[in-house]
Coordinates of C-alpha atoms in Angstrom, one line a residue:
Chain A
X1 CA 14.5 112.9 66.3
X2 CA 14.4 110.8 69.6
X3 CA 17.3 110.5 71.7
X4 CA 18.3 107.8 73.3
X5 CA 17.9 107.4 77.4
X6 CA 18.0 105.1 80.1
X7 CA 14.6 103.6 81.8
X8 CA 15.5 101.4 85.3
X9 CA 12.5 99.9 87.6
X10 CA 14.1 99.8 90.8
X11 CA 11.1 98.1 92.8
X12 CA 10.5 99.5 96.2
X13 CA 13.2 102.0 97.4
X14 CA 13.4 103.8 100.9
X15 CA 13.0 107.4 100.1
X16 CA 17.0 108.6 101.2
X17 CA 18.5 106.0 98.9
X18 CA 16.3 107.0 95.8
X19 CA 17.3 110.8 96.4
X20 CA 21.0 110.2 97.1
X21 CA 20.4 107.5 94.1
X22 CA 19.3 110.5 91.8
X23 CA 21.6 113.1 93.2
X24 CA 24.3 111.1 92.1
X25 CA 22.7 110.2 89.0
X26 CA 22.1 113.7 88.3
X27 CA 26.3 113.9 88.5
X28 CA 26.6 111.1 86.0
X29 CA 24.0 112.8 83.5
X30 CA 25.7 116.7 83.7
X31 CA 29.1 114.8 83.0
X32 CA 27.9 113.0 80.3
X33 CA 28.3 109.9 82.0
X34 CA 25.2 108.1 80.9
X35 CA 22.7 110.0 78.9
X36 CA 19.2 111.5 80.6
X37 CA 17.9 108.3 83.0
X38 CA 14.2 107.7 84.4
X39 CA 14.0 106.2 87.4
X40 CA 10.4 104.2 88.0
X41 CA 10.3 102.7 91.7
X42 CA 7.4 103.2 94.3
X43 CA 8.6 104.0 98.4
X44 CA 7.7 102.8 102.0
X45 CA 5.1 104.8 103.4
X46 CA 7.1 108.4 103.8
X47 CA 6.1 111.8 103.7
X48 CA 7.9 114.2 102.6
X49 CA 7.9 118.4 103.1
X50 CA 9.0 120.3 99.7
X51 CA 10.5 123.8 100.2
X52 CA 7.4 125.9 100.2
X53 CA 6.0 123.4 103.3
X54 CA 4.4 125.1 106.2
X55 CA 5.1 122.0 108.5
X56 CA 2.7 124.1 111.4
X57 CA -0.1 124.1 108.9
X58 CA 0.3 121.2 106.4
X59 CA 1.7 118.4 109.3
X60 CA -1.3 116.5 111.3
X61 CA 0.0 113.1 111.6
X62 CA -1.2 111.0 114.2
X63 CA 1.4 110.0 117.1
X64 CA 0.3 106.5 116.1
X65 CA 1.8 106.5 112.7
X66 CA 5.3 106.1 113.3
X67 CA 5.6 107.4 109.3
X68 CA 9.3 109.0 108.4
X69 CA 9.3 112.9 107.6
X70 CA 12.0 113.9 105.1
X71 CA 12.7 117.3 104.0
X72 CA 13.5 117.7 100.5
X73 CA 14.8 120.3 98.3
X74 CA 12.3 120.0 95.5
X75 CA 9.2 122.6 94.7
X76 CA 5.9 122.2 96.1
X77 CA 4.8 121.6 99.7
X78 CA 4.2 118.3 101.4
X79 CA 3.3 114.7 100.3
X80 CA 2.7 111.7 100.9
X81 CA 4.5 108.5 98.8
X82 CA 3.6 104.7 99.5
X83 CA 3.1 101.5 97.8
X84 CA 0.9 101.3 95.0
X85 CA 1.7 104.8 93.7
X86 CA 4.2 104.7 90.9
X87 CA 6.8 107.4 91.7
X88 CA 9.0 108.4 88.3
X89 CA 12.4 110.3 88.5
X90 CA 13.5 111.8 85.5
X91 CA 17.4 113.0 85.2
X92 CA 17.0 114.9 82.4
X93 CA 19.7 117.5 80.7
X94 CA 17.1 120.3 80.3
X95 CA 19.9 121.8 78.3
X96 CA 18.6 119.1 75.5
X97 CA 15.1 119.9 76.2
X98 CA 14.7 124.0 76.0
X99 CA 16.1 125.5 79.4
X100 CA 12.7 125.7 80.6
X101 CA 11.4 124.7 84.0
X102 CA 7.9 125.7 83.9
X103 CA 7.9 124.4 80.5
X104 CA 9.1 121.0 81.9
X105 CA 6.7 121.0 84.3
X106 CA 4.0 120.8 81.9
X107 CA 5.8 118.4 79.8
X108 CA 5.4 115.7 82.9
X109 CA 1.6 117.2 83.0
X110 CA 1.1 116.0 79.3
X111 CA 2.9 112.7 80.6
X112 CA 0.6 112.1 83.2
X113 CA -2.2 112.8 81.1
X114 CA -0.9 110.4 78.7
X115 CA 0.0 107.8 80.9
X116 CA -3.7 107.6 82.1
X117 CA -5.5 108.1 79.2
X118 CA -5.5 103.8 78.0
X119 CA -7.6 103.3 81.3
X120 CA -10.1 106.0 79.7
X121 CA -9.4 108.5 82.5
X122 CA -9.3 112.3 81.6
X123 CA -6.5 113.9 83.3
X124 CA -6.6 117.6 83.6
X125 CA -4.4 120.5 84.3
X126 CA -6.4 122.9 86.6
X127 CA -4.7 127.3 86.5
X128 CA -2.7 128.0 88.9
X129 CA -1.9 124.3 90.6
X130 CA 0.9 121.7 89.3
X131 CA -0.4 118.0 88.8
X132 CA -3.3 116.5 87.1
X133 CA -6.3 116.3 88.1
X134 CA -9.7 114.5 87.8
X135 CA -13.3 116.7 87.6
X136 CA -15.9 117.3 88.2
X137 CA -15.6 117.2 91.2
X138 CA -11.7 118.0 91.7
X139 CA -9.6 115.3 92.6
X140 CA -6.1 114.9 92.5
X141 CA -4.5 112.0 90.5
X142 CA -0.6 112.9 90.7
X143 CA 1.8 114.7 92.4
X144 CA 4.6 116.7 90.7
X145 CA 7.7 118.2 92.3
X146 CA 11.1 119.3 90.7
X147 CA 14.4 120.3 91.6
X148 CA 17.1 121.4 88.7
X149 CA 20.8 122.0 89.3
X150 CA 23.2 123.1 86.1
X151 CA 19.8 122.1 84.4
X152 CA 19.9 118.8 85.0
X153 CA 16.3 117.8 86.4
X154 CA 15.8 115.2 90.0
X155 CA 12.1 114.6 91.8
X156 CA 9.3 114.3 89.4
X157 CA 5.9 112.8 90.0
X158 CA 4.0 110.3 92.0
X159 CA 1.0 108.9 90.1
X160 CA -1.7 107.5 92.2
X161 CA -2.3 103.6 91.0
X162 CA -3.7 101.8 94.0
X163 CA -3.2 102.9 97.5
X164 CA -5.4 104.4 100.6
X165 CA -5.2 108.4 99.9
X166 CA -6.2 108.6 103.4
X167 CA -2.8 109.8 104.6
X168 CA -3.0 112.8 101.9
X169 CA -5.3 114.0 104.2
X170 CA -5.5 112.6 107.4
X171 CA -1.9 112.9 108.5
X172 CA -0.7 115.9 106.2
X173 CA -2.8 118.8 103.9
X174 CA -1.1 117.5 100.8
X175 CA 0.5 120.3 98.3
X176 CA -1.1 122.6 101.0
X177 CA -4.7 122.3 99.9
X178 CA -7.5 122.1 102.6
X179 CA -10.4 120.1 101.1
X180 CA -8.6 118.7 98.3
X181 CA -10.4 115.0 97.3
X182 CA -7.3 112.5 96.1
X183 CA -8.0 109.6 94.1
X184 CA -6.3 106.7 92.5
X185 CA -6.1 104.7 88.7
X186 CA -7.8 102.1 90.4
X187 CA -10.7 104.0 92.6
X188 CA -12.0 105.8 89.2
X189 CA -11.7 102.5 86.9
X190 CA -13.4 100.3 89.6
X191 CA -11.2 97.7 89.5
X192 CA -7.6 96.5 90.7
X193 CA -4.8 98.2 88.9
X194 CA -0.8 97.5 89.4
X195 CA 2.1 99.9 89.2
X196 CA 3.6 96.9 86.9
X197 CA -0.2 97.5 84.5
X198 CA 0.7 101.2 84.4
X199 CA 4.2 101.6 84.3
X200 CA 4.7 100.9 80.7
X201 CA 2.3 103.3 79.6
X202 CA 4.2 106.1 81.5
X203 CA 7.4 105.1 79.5
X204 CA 5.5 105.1 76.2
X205 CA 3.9 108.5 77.2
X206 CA 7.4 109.7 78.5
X207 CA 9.1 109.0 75.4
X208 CA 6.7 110.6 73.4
X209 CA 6.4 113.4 75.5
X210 CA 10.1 114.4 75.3
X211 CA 11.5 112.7 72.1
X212 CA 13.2 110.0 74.0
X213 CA 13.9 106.1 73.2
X214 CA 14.2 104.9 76.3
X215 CA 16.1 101.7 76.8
X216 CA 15.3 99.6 79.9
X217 CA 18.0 98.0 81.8
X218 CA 16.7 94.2 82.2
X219 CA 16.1 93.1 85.8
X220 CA 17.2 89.5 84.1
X221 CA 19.8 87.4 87.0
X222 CA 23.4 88.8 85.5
X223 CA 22.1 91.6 83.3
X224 CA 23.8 94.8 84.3
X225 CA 25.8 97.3 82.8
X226 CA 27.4 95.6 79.6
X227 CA 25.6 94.6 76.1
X228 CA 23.1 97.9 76.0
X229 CA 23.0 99.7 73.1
X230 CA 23.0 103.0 74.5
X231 CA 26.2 101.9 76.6
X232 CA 28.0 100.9 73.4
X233 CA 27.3 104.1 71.8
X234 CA 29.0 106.2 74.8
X235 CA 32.0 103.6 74.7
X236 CA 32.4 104.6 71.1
X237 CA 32.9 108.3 72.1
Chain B
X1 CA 48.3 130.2 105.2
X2 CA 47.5 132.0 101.7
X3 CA 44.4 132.2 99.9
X4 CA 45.9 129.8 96.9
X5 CA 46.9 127.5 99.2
X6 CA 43.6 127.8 101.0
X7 CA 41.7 126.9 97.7
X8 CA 43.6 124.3 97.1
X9 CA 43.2 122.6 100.3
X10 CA 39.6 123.1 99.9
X11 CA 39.2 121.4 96.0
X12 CA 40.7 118.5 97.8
X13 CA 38.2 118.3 100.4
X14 CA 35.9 118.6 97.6
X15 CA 37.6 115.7 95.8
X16 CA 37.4 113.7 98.8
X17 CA 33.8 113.9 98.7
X18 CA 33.2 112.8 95.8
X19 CA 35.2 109.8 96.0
X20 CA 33.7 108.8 99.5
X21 CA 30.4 109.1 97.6
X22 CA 31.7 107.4 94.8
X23 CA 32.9 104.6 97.7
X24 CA 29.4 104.7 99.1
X25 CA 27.4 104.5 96.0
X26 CA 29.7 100.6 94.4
X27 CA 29.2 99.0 98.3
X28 CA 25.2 99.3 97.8
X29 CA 25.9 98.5 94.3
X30 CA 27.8 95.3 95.3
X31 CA 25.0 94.5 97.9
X32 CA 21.9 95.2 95.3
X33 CA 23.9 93.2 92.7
X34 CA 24.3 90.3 95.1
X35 CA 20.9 90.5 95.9
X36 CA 19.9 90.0 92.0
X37 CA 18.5 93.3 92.2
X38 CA 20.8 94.1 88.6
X39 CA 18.7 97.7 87.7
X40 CA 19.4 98.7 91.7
X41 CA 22.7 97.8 91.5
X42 CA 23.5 99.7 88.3
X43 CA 22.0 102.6 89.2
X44 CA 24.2 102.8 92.4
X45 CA 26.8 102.1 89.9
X46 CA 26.6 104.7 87.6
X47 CA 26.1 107.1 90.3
X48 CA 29.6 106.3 91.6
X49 CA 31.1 106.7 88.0
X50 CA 29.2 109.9 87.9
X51 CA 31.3 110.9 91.3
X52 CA 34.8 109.4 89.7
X53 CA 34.7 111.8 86.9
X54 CA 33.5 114.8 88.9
X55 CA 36.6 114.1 91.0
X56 CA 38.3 113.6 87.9
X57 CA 37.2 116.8 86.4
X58 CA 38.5 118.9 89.9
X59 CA 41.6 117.0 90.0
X60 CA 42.1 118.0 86.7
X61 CA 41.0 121.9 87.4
X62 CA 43.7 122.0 90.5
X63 CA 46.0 120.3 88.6
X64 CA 46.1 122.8 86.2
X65 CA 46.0 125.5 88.4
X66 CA 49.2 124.1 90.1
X67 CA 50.8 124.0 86.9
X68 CA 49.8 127.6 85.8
X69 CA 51.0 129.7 89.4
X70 CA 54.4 127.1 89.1
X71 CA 55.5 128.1 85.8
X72 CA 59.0 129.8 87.0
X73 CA 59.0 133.5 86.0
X74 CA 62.3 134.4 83.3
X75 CA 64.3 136.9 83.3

């Protein structure tokens, strides 16, 4: 049986906002507020250092890219987001979906590999390494990093689309791998591909993935909080 | 000062945040919404309703406790 959840596109967000943004939404979601929300949105150029980072060892940016450095409290090591990859937040009550983080983890894997798989790209878990993955040879497709508080679930994953992967390993050693090839939707299908072309395809696979009906808020001049289904239902309550 | 009133004290620093943060989050939700960014603007939103009940829900937990240690003790 699906649930029912929340899906907003939020455009192009500066990194602090979106985490204060899904801190608070993580609030909303453990009270009940609103039920589990995905946030879709892509960042300014930003990299950002997860809690295993070794800054000495992962950090090489060049003094002439003025980028931001955040420190975050999700898993992983260091990344880099910028326009054209298609960054997806999910709040998610794991409490509704089996009090299992590594489980979870490989829930947005299956996601990914979903999301990609209508561009006829095979996305692969490789042992011992979180994301999804390209071969042969290697190369990385998307990111994943979590945090979960009281079970409720902020980061997520970063899906390549269109963008220079340069920085993933010019300025930084991305997730801490030295040699690691990145790649993007749109380098492997040979063509130009838009967060806007993918981004339904990673609600679709979302939904499927964790038995949720997803309900978008329209982005329509006066549309806002009123007249949603799902909004009705919790006013009912 | 005594530890009860001490815990007190702090649950209302607590509560404070969350209503600054609940502050914070509808002023970006005004300024998104005026912006006819509507999905930015309600997820700011919700965020500070998120941070009214959490404020709520301590409010309510001190309240309580205030209640419980001012019960009068009988003879």
């Amino acid at each position: 049986m699906s649930r029912g959840g929340y899906v907003m596109h939020l455009g192009r967000v500066p990194y602090a906002e979106a985490w204060d943004l899904q801190r608070s939404l993580a609030g909303a979601v453990s009270q009940g507020a609103i039920p589990d929300t995905v946030l879709f949105l892509e960042h300014p150029p930003v990299v950002t250092l997860g809690r295993r980072t070794d800054e000495s060892a992962e950090l090489h940016i060049p003094e002439a890219n003025n980028v931001e450095v955040v420190e975050t409290d999700r898993g992983g090591k260091s990344t880099f987001h910028g326009p054209g990859q298609l960054v997806c937040y999910p709040i998610l009550d794991l409490k509704r979906h089996g009090r299992d983080v590594k489980q979870y983890v490989r829930n947005l894997e299956e996601a990914l590999i979903e999301t990609v798989a209508p561009f006829d790209l095979t996305g692969e878990r490789i042992d011992g390494l979180t994301g999804v993955w390209l071969t042969s040879p290697p190369r990385k497709l998307a990111s994943i990093g979590v945090h979960v508080s009281r079970w409720v679930t902020t980061h997520g994953y970063a899906l390549n689309v269109d963008l220079d992967p340069a920085p993933f390993t010019d300025w930084i050693t991305a997730c801490g791998l030295e040699d690691a090839t990145f790649t993007t939707v749109a380098r492997e299908v040979g063509r130009d591909v838009t967060v806007d072309e993918v981004r339904p395809h990673a609600v679709a696979a979302l939904e499927a993935v964790f038995g949720l009906e997803l309900e978008e808020l329209p982005a329509d001049d006066g549309a806002g909080l009123w007249a949603q289904p799902v909004h009705h239902e919790l006013a009912a309550k | 000062m005594s530890d009860a009133l001490e815990a007190a004290a702090a649950a209302c620093d607590e509560v404070a945040h969350e209503l600054e943060q609940a502050l914070a989050h509808v002023r970006v939700a005004a300024e998104h919404y005026r912006q006819g960014a509507a999905p930015r603007g309600a997820a700011h939103a919700w965020a500070a309703h998120g941070h009214l009940l959490e404020a709520t829900e301590r409010l309510g937990t001190q309240a309580r406790e205030h209640a419980r240690r001012s019960v009068p003790q009988t003879d």
